[in-house]
GROMACS .gro file of C-alpha atoms in nm:
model
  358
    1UNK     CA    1  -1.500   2.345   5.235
    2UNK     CA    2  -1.194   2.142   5.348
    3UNK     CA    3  -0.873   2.182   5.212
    4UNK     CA    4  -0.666   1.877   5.041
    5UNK     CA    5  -0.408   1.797   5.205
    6UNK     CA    6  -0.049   1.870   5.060
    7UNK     CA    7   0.219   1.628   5.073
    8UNK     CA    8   0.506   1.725   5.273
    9UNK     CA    9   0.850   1.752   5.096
   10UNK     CA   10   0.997   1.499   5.322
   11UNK     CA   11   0.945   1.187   5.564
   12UNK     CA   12   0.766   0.907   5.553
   13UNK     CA   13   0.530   1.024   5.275
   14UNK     CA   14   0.788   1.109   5.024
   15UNK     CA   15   0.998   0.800   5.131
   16UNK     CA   16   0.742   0.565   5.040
   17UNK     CA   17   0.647   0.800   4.729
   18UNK     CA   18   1.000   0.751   4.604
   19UNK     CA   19   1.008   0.364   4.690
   20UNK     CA   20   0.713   0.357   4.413
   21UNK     CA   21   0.885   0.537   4.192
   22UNK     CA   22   1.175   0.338   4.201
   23UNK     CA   23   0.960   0.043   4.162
   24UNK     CA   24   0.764   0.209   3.887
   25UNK     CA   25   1.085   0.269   3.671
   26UNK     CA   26   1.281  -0.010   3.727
   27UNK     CA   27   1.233  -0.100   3.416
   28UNK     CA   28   1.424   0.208   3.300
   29UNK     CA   29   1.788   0.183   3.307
   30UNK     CA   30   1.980   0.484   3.326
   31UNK     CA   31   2.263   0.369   3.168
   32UNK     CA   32   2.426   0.147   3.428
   33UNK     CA   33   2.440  -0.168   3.353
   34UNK     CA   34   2.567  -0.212   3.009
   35UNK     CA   35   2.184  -0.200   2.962
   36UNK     CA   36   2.052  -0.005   2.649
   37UNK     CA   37   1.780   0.255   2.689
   38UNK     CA   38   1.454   0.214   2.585
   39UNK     CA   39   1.460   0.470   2.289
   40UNK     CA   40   1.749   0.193   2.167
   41UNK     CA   41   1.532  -0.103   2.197
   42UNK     CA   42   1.247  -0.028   2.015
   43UNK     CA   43   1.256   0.162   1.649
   44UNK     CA   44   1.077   0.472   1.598
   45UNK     CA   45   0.963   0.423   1.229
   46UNK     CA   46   0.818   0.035   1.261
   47UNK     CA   47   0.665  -0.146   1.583
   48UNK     CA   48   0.719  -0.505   1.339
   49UNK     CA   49   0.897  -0.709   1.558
   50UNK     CA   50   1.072  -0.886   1.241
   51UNK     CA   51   1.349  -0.643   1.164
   52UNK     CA   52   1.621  -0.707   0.905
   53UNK     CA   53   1.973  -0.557   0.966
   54UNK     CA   54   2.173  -0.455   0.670
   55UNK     CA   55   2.538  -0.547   0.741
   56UNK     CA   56   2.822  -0.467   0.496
   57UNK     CA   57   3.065  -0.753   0.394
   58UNK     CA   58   3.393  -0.701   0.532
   59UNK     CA   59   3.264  -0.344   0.703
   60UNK     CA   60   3.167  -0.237   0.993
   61UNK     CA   61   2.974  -0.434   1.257
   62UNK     CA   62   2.676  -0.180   1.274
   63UNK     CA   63   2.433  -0.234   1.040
   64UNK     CA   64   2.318   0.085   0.780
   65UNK     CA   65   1.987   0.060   0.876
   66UNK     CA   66   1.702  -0.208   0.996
   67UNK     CA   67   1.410  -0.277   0.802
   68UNK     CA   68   1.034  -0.417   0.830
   69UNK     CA   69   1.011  -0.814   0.653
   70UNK     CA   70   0.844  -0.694   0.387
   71UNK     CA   71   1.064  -0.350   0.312
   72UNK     CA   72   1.358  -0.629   0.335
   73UNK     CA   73   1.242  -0.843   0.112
   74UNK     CA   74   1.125  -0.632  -0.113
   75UNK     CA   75   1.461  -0.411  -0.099
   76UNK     CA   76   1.754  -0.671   0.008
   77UNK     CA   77   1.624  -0.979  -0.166
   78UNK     CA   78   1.954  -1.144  -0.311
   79UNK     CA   79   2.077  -0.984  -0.691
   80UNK     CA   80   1.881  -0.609  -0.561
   81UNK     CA   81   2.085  -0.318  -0.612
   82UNK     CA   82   2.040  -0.142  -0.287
   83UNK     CA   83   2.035   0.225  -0.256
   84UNK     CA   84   2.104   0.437   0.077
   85UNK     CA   85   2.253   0.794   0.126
   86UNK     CA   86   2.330   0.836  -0.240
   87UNK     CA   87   2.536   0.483  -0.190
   88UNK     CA   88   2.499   0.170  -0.414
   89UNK     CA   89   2.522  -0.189  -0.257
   90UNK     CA   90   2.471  -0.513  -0.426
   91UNK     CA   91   2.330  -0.789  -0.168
   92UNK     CA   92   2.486  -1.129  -0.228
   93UNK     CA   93   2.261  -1.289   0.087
   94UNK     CA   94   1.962  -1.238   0.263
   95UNK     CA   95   1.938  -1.480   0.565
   96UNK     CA   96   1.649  -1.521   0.731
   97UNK     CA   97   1.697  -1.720   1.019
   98UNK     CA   98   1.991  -1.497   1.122
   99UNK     CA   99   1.760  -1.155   0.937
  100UNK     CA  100   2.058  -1.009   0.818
  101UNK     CA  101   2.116  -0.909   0.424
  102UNK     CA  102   2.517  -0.872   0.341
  103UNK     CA  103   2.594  -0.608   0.122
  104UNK     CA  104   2.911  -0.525  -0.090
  105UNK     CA  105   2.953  -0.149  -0.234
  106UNK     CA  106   2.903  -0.083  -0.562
  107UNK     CA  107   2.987   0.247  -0.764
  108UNK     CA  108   2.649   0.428  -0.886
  109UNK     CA  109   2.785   0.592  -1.204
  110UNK     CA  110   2.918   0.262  -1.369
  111UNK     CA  111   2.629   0.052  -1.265
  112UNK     CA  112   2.402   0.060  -1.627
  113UNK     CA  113   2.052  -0.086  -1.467
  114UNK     CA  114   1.814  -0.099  -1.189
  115UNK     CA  115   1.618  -0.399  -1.005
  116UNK     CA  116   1.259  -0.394  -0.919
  117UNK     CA  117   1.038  -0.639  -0.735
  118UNK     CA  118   0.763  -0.903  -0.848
  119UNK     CA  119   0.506  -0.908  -0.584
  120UNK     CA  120   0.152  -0.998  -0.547
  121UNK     CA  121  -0.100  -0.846  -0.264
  122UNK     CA  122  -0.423  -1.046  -0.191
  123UNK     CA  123  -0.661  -0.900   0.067
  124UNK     CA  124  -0.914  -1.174   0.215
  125UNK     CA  125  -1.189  -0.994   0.369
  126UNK     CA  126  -1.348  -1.087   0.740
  127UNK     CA  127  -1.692  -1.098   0.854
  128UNK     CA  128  -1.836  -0.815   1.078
  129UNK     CA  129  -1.749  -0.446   1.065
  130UNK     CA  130  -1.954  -0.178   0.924
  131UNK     CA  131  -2.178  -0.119   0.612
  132UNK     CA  132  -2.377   0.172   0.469
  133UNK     CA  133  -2.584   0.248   0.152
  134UNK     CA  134  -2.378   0.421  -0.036
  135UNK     CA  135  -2.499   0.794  -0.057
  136UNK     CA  136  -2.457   0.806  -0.470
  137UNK     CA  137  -2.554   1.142  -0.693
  138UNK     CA  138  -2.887   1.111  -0.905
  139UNK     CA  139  -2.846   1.049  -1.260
  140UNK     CA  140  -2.598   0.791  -1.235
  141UNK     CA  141  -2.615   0.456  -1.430
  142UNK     CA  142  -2.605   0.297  -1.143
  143UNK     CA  143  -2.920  -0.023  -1.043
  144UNK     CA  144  -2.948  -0.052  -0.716
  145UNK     CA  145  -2.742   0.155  -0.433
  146UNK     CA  146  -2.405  -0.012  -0.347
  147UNK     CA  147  -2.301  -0.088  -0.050
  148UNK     CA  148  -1.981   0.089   0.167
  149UNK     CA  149  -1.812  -0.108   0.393
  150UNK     CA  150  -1.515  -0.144   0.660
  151UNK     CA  151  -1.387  -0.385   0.881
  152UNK     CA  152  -1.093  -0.612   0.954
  153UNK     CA  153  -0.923  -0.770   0.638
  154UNK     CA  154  -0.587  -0.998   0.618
  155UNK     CA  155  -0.334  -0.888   0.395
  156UNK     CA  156  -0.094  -1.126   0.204
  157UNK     CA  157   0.175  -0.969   0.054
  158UNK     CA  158   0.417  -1.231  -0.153
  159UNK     CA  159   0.735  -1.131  -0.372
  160UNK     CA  160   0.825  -1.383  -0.646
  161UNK     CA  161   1.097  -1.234  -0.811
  162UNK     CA  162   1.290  -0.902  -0.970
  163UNK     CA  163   1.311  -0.729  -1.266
  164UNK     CA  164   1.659  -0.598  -1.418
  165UNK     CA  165   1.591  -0.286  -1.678
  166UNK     CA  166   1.792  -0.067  -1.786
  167UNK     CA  167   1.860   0.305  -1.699
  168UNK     CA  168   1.908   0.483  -2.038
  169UNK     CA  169   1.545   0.347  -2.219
  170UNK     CA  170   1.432   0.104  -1.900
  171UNK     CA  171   1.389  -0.195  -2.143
  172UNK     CA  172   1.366  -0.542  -1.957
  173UNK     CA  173   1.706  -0.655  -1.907
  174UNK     CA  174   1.669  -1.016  -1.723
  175UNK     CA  175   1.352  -1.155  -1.508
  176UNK     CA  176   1.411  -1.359  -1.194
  177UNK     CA  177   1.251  -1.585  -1.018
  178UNK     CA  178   1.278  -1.614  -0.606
  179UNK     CA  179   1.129  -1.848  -0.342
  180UNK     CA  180   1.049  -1.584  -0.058
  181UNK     CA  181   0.810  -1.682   0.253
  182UNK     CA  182   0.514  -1.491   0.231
  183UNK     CA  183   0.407  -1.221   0.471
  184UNK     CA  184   0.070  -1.207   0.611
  185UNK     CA  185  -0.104  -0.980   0.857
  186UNK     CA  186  -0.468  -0.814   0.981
  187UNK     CA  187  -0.513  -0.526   0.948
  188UNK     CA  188  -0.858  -0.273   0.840
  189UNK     CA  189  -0.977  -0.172   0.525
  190UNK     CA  190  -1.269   0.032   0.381
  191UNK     CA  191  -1.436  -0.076   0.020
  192UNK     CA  192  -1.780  -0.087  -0.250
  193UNK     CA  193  -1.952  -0.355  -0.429
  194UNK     CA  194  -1.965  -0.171  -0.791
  195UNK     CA  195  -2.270  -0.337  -0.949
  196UNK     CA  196  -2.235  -0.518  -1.279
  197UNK     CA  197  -2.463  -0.222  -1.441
  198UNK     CA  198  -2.151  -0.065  -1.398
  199UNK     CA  199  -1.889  -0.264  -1.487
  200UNK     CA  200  -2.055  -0.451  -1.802
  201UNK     CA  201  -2.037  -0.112  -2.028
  202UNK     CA  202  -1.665  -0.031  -1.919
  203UNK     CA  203  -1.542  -0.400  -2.054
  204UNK     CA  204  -1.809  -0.445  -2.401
  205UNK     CA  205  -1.593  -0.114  -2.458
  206UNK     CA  206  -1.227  -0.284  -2.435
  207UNK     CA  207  -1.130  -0.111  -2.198
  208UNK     CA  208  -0.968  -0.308  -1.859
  209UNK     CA  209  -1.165  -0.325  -1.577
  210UNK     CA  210  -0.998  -0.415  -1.293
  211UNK     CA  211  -0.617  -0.367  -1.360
  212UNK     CA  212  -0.738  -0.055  -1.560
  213UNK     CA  213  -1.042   0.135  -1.424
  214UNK     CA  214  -1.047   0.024  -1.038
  215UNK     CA  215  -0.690   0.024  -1.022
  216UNK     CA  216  -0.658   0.371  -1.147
  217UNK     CA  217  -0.960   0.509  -0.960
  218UNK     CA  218  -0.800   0.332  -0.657
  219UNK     CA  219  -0.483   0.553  -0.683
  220UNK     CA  220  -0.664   0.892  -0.738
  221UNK     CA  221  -0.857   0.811  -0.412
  222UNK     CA  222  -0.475   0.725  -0.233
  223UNK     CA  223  -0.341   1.042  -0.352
  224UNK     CA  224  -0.644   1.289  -0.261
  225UNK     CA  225  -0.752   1.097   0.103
  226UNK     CA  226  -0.478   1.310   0.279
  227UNK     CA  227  -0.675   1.604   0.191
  228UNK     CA  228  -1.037   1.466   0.254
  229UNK     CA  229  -1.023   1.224   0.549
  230UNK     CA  230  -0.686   1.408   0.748
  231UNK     CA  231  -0.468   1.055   0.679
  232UNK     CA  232  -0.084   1.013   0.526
  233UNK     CA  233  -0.101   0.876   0.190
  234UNK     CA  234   0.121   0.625   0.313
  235UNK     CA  235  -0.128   0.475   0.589
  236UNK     CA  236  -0.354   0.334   0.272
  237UNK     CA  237  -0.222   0.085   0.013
  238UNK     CA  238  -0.490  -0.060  -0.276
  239UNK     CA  239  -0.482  -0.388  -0.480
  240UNK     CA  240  -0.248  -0.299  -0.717
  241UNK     CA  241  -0.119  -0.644  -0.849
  242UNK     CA  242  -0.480  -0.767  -0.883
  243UNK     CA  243  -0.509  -1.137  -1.058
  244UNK     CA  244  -0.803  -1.332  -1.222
  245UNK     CA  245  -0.820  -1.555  -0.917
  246UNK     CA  246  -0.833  -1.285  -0.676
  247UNK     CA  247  -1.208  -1.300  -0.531
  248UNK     CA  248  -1.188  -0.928  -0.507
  249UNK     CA  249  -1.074  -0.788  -0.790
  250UNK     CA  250  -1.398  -0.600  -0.844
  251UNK     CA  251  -1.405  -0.432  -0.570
  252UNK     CA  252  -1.258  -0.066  -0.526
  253UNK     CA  253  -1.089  -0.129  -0.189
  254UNK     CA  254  -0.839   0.082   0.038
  255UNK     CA  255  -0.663  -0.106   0.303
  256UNK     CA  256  -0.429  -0.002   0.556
  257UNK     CA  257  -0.060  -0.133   0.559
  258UNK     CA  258   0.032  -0.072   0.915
  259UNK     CA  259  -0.053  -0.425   1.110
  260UNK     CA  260  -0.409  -0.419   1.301
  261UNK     CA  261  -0.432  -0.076   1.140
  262UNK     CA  262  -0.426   0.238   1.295
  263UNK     CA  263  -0.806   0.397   1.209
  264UNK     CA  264  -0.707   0.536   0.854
  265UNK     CA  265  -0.990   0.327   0.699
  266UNK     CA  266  -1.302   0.398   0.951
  267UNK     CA  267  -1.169   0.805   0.860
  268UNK     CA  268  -1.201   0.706   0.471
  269UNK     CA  269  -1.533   0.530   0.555
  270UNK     CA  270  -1.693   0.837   0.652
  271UNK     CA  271  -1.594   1.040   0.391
  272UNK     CA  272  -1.617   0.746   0.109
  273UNK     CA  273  -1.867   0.919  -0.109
  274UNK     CA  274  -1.642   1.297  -0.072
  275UNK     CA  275  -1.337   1.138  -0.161
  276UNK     CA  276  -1.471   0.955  -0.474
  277UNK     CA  277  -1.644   1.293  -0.604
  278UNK     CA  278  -1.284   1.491  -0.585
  279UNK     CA  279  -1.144   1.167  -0.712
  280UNK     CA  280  -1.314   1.193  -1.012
  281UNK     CA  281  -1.326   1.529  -1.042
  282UNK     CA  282  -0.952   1.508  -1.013
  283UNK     CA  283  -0.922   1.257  -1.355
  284UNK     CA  284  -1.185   1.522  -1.562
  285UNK     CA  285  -0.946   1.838  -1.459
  286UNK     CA  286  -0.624   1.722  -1.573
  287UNK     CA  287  -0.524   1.759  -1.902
  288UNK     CA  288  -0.336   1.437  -1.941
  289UNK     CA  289  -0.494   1.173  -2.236
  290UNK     CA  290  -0.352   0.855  -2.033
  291UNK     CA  291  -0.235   0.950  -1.691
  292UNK     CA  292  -0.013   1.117  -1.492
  293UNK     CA  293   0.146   1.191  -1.150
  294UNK     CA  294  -0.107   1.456  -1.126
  295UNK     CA  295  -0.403   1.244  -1.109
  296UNK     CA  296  -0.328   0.833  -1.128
  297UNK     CA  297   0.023   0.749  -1.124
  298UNK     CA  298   0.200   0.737  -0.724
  299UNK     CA  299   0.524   0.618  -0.648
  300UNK     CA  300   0.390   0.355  -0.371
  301UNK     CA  301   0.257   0.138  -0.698
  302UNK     CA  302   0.308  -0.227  -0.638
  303UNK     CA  303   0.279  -0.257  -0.983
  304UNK     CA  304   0.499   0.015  -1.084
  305UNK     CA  305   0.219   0.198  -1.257
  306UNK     CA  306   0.167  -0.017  -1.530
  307UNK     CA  307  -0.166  -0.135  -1.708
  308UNK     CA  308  -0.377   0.191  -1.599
  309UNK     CA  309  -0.673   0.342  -1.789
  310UNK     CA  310  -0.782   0.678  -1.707
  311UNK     CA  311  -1.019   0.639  -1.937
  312UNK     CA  312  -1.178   0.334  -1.810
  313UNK     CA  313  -1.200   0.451  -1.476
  314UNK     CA  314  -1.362   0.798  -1.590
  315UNK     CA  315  -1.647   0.524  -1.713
  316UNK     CA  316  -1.695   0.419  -1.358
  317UNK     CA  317  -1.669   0.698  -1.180
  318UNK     CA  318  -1.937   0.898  -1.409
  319UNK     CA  319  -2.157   0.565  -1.384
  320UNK     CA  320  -2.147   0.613  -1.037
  321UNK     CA  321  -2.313   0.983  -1.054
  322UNK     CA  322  -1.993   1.149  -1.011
  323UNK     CA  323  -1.801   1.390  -1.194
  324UNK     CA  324  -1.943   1.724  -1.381
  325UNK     CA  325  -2.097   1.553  -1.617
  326UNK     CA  326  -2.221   1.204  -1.475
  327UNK     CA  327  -2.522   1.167  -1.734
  328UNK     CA  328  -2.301   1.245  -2.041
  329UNK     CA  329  -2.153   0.822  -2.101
  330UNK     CA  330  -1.923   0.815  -2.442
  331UNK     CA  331  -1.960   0.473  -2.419
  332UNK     CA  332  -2.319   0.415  -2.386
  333UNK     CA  333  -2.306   0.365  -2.739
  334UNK     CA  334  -2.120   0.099  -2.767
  335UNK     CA  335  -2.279  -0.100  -2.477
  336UNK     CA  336  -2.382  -0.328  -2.709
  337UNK     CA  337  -2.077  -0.391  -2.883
  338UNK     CA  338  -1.802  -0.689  -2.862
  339UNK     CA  339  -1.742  -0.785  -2.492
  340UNK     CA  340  -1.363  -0.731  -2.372
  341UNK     CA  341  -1.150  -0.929  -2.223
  342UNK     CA  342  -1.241  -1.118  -1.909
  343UNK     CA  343  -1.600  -1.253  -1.806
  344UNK     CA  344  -1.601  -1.076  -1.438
  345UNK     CA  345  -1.848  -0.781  -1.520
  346UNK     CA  346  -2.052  -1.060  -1.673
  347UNK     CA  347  -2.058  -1.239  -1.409
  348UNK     CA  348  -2.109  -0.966  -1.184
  349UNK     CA  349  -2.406  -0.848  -1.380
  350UNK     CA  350  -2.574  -1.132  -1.362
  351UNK     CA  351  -2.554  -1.156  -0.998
  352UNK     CA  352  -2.657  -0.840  -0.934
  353UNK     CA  353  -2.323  -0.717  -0.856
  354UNK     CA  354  -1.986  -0.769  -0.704
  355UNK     CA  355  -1.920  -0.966  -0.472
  356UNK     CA  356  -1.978  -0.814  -0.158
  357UNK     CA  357  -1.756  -0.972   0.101
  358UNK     CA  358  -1.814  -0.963   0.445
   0.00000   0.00000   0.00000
């Protein structure tokens, strides 16, 4: 067989193989130049090319850090008390045609409250993608099989104003009100239609469905998907401030917050029906009467946690044919009682379930 032929170590060969090369990584500086390198131009952490600096007033000119638009404005939006290596800042300005938010120090110990952000997320889902029967346990109360699905989704994310509450008892303090741009982007997600069969019982009870149930079955899934479908909890966001106008609210929906996504949701697809068994597993074995950060409560909340029934969305899960005992309903009882608040499972019902989507 004939041998390949090696390049020599010199002449022409390796002249015009280092000619490419130089043209190849001309783009590289080596330092010359006054010319930064490219592990200086581009950040690490966040491929957003809308980056806040955060300058100190009457500091330094380097900034403490760069952040994404929506970290900025949910972090240096003006009146937030700033935190960054164990340091306190107040921001007095965010300008967004220059993005920079100025700073001014503050000392931690003498500062008696906190600030926290009023947002609202809205997903609007696309057409195309893919879709599944859902592969449900028997002896659910579930009619008719729902349908999984994933595809490509638009996120809008809006903030609207802070919160000032204390730090001794966190009582509300002051609520402001802010005119922020909001901040839009594609990216995937991965949810269910839940039939009304389900969702009628869970509200004639009184118990919340959507900020409640689906909300706190949402964050059980978040917290146990790194386990089931090999993801970072912090790939996957849910709708956490969900509002009666949102179209979706009665869905139970994972979407990914990195822009155009990065395959998190096509990994949850697959393992949907897993990750809703542990899920619900998860809310039967802890011991908590109302929630927890063992089973429903995460730190990436929108909605700082608040408004979620464990109970309610141990209804949905066991309607579903999950859990140990999926036949045994404490509420089917009652299913004829007064309705709760809210005519979506209603409306749901009668339709033959939610609202499907895309």
């Amino acid at each position: 067989a004939p041998q390949p032929r090696r390049q020599p170590r010199g002449g022409e060969d390796a002249g015009e193989g280092a000619a490419a090369g130089g043209a190849l990584f001309r783009h590289c500086p080596s330092g010359g130049g006054g010319k930064k390198a490219p592990k200086e131009e581009v950040c690490l952490r966040d491929i957003d090319p809308v980056q806040f600096k955060v300058l100190v007033r009457g500091g330094a000119s380097s900034p403490l850090e760069t952040l994404d638009q929506k970290q900025a404005f949910m972090r240096l939006h003006p009146g937030a008390l700033y935190l960054h290596q164990r340091l306190a800042y107040f921001v007095e300005e965010l300008d967004l045609s220059a993005r920079v938010a100025w700073v001014s120090p503050r000392e931690p110990k003498r500062l008696d409250y906190y600030t926290e952000c009023r947002e609202h997320s809205q997903v609007v889902l696309g057409g195309g993608g893919l879709s599944r029967p859902a592969a449900l346990p028997e002896g659910g109360g579930c009619a008719g099989a729902p349908v999984v699905r994933c595809g490509g989704v638009t996120a809008h994310w809006r903030m609207y104003g802070f919160r000032k509450r204390a730090k001794e008892d966190h009582r509300l303090l002051d609520q402001v009100d802010l005119t922020l741009p909001p901040v839009e982007y594609a990216t995937r997600a991965v949810w269910m239609d839940i039939p009304g069969s389900v969702l009628q019982p869970v509200d004639r009870a009184g118990r919340s469905v959507d900020r409640g149930g689906l909300h706190s079955l949402e964050h059980a899934m978040l917290a146990l998907a790194p386990l089931c479908c090999d993801v970072e909890a912090a790939e996957l966001s849910c709708q956490h401030t969900r509002r009666d106008a949102d179209p979706n609210r009665y869905l139970l929906l994972l979407y990914e917050g990195q822009k155009g996504g990065a395959g998190a949701a096509d990994k949850v697809y697959l393992q949907w029906e897993a990750l809703l068994e542990r899920s619900v597993r998860l809310l039967e074995e802890c011991p908590c009467q109302d929630g927890c950060p063992k089973c429903i409560v995460i730190p990436q909340c929108g909605e700082y946690n608040h408004g979620l029934d464990k109970t309610a969305a141990l209804m949905v899960g066991r309607a579903l044919g999950f859990g140990s005992q999926p036949a045994a309903v404490p509420w089917a009882a009652t299913a004829g009682g007064e309705e709760g608040a809210g005519g979506g499972p209603e409306a749901a019902a009668a339709a033959g379930g939610a609202e499907p989507g895309g």
